PDB file with SEQRES, HELIX, SHEET and CRYST1 records, atoms N, CA, C and O in Angstrom:
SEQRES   1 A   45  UNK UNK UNK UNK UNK UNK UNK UNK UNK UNK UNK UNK UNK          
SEQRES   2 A   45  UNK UNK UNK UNK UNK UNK UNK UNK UNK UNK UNK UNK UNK          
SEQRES   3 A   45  UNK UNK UNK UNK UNK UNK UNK UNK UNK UNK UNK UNK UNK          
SEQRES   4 A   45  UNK UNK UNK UNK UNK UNK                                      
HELIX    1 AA1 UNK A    3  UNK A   27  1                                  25    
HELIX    2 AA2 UNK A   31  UNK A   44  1                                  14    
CRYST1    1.000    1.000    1.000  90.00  90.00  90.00 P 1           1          
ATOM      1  N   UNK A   1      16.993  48.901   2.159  1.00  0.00           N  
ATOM      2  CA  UNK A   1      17.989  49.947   2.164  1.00  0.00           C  
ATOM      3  C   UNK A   1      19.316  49.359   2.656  1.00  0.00           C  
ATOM      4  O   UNK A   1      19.292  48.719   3.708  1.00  0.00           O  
ATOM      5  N   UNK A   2      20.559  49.527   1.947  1.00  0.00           N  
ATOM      6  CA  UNK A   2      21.657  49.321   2.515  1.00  0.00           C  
ATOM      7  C   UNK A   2      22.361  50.246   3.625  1.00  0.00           C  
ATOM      8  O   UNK A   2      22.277  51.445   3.890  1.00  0.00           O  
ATOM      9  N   UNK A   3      23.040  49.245   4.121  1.00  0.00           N  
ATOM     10  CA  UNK A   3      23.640  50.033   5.636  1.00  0.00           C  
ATOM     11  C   UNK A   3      24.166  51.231   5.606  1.00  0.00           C  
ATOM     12  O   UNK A   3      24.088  52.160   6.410  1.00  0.00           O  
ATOM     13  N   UNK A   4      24.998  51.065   4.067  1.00  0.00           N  
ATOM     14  CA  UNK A   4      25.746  52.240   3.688  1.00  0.00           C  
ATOM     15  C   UNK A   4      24.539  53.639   3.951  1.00  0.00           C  
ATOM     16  O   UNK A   4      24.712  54.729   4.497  1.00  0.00           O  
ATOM     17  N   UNK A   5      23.686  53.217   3.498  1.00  0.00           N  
ATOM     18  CA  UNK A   5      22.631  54.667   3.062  1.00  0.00           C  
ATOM     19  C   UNK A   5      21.855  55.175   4.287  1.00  0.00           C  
ATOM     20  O   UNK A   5      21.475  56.320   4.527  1.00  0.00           O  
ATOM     21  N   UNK A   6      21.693  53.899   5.099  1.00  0.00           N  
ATOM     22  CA  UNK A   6      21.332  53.946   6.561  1.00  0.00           C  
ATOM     23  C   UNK A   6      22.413  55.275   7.629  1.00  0.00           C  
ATOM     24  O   UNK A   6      22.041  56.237   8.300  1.00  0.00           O  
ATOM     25  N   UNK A   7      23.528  54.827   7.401  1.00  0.00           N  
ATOM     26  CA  UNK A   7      24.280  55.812   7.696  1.00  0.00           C  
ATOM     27  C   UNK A   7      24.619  57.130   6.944  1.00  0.00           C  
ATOM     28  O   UNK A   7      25.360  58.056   7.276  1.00  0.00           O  
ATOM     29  N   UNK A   8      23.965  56.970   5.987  1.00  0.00           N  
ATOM     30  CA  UNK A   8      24.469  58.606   5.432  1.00  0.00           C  
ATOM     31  C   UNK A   8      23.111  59.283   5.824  1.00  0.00           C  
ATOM     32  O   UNK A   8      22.982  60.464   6.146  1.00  0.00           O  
ATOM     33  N   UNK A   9      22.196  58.415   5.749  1.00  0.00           N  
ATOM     34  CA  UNK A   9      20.608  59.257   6.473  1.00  0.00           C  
ATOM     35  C   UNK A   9      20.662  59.675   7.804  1.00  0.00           C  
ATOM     36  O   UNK A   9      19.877  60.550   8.170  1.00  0.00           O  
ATOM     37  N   UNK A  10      21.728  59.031   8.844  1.00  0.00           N  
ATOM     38  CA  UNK A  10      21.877  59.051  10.117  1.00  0.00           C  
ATOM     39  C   UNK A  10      22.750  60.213  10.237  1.00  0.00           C  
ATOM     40  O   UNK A  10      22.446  61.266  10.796  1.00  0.00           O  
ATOM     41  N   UNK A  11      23.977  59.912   9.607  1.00  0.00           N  
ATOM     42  CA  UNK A  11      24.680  61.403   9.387  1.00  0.00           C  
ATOM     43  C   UNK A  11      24.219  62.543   9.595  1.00  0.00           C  
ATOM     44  O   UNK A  11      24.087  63.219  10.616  1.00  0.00           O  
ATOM     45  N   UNK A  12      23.906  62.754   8.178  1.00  0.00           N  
ATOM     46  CA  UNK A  12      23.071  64.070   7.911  1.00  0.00           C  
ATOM     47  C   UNK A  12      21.872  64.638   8.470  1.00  0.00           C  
ATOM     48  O   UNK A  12      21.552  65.827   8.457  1.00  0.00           O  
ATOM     49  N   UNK A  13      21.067  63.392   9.099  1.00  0.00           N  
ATOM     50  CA  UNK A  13      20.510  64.127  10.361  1.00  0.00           C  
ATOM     51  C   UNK A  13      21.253  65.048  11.515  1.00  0.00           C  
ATOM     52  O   UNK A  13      20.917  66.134  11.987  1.00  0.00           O  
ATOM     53  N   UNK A  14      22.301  64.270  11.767  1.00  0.00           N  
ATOM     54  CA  UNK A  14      22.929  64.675  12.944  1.00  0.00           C  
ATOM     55  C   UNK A  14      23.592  66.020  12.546  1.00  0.00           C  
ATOM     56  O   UNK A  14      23.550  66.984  13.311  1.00  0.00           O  
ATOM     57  N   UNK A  15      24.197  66.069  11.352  1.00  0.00           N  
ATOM     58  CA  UNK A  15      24.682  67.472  10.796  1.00  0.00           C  
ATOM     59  C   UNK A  15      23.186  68.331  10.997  1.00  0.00           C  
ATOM     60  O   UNK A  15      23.360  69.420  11.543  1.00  0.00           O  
ATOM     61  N   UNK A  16      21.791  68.026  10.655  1.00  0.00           N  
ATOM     62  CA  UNK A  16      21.143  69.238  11.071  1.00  0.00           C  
ATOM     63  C   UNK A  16      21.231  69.440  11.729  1.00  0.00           C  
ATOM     64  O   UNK A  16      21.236  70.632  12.035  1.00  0.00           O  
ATOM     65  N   UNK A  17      21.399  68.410  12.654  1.00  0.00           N  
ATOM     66  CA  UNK A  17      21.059  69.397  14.443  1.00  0.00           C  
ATOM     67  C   UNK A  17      22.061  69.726  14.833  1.00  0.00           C  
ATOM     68  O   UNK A  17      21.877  70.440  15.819  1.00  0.00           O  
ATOM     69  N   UNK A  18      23.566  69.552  14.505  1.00  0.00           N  
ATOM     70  CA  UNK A  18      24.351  70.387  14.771  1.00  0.00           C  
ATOM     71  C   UNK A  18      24.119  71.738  14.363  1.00  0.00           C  
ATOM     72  O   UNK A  18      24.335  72.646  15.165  1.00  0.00           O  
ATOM     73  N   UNK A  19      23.584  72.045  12.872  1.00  0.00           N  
ATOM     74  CA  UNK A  19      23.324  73.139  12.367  1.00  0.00           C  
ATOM     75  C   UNK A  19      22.378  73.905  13.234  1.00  0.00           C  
ATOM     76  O   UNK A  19      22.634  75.072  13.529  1.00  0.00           O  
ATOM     77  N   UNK A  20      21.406  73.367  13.612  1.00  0.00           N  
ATOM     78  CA  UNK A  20      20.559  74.160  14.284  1.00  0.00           C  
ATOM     79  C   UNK A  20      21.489  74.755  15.741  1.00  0.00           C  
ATOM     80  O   UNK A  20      21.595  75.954  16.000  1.00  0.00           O  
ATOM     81  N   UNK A  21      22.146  73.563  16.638  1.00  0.00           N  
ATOM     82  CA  UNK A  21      22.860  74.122  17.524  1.00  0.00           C  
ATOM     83  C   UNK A  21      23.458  75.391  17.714  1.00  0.00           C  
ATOM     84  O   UNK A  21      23.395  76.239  18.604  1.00  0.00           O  
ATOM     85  N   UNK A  22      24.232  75.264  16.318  1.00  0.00           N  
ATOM     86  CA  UNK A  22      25.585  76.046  15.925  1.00  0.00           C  
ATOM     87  C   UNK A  22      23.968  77.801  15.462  1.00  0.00           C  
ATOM     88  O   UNK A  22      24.270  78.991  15.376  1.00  0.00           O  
ATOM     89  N   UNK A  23      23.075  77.441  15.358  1.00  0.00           N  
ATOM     90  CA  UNK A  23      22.383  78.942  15.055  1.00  0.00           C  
ATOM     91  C   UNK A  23      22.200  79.144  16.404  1.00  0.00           C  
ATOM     92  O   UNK A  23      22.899  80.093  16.759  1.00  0.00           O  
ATOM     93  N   UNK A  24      21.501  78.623  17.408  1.00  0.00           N  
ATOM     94  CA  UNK A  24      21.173  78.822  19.035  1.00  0.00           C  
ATOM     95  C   UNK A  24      22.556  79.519  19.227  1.00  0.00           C  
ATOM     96  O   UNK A  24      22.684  80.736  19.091  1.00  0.00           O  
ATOM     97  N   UNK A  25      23.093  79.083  19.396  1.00  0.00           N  
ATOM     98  CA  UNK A  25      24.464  79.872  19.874  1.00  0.00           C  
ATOM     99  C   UNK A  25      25.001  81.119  19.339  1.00  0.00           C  
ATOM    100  O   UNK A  25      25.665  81.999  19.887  1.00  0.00           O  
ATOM    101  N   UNK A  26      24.651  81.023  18.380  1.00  0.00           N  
ATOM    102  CA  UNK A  26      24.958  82.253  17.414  1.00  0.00           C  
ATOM    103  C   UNK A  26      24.341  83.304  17.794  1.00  0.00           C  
ATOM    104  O   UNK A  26      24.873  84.413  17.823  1.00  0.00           O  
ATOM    105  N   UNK A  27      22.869  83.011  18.207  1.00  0.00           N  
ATOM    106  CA  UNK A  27      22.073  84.156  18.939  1.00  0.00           C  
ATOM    107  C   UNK A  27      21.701  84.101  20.279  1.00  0.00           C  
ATOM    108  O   UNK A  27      20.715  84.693  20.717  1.00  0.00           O  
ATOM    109  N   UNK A  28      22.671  83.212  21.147  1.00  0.00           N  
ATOM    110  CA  UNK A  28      23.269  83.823  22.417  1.00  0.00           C  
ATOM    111  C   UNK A  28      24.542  84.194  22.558  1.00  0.00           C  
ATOM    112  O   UNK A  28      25.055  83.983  23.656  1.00  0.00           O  
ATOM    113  N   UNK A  29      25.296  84.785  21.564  1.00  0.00           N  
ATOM    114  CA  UNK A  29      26.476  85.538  21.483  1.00  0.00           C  
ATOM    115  C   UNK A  29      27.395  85.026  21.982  1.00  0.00           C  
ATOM    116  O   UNK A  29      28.266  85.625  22.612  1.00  0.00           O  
ATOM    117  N   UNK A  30      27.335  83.541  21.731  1.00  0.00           N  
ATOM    118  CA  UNK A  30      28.848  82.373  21.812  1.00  0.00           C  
ATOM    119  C   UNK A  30      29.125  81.958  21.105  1.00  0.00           C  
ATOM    120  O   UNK A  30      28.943  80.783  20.787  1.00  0.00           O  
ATOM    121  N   UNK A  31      29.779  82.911  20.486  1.00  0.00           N  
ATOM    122  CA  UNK A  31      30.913  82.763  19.037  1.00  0.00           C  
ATOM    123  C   UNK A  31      31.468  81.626  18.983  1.00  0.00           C  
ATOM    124  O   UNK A  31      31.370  80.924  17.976  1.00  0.00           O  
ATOM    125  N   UNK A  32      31.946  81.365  19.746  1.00  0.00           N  
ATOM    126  CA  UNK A  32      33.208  79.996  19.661  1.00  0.00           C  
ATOM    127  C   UNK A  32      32.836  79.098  19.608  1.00  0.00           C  
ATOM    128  O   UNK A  32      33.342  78.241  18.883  1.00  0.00           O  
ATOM    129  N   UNK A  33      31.569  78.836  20.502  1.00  0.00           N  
ATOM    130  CA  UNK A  33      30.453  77.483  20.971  1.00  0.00           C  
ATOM    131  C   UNK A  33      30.106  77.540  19.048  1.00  0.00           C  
ATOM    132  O   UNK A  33      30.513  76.658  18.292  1.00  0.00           O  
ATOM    133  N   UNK A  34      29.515  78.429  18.709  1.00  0.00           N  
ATOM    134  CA  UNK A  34      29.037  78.386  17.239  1.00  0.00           C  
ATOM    135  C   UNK A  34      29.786  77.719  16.329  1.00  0.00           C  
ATOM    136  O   UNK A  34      29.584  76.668  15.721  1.00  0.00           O  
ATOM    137  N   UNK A  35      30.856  78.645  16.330  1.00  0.00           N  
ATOM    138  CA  UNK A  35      32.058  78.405  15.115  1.00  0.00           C  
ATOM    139  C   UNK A  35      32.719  76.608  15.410  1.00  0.00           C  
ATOM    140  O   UNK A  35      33.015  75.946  14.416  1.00  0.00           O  
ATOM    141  N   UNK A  36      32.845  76.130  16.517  1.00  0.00           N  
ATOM    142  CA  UNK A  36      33.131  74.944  16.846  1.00  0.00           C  
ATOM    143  C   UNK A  36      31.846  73.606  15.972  1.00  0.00           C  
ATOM    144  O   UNK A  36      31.982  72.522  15.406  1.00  0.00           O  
ATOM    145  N   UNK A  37      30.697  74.507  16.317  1.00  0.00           N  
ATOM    146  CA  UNK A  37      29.563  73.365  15.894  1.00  0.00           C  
ATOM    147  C   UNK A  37      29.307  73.799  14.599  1.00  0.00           C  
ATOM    148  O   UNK A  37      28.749  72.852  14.044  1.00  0.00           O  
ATOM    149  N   UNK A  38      29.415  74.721  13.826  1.00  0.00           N  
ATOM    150  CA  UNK A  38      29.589  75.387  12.315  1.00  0.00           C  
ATOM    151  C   UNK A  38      30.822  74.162  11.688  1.00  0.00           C  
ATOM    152  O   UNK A  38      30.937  73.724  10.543  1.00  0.00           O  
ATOM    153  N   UNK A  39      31.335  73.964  12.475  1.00  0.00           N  
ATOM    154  CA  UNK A  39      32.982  72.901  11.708  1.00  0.00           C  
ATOM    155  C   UNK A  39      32.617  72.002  11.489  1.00  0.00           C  
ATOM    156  O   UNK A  39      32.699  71.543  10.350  1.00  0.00           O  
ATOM    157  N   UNK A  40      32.023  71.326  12.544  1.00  0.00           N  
ATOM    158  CA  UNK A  40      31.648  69.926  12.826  1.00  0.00           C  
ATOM    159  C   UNK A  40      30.145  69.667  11.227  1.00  0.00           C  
ATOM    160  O   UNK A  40      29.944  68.752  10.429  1.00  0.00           O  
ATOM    161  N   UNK A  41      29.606  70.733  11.423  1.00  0.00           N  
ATOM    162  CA  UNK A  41      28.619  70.563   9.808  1.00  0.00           C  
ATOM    163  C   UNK A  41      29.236  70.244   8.836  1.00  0.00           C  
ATOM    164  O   UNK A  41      29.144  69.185   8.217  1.00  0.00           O  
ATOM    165  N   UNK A  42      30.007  71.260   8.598  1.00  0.00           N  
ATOM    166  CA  UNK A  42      30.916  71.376   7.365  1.00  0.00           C  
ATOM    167  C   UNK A  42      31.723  69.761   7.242  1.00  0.00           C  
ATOM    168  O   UNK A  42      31.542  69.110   6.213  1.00  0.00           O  
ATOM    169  N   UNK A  43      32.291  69.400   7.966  1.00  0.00           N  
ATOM    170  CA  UNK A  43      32.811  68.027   7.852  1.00  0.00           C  
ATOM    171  C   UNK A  43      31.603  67.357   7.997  1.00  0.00           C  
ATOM    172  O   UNK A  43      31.817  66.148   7.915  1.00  0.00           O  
ATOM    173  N   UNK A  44      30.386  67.615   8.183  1.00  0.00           N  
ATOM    174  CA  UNK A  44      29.707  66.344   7.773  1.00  0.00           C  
ATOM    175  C   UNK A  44      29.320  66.661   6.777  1.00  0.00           C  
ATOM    176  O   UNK A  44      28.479  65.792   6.550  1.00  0.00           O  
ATOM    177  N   UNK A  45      29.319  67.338   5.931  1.00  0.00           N  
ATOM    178  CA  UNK A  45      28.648  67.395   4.838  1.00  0.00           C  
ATOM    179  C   UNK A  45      29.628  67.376   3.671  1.00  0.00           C  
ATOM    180  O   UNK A  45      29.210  67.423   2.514  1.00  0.00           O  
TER     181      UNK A  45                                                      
END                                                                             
């Protein structure tokens, strides 16, 4: 596997678990905490 692909697998892990973050927060009613880690997906993806 090239490095390149190494890092886009590494990435996009990390975008899930932002995603997942950004839901935890969502349903402890910290909007901002959410919408901050909702951004950070979106630019990784």
């Amino acid at each position: 596997m090239k490095k390149t692909d190494e890092r886009v697998i590494y990435w996009l892990k990390i975008a899930e678990h932002d995603y997942e973050t950004m839901l935890g927060l969502f349903k402890l009613k910290r909007y901002a905490d959410s919408l901050f880690y909702g951004h950070m997906v979106l630019e990784k993806n």
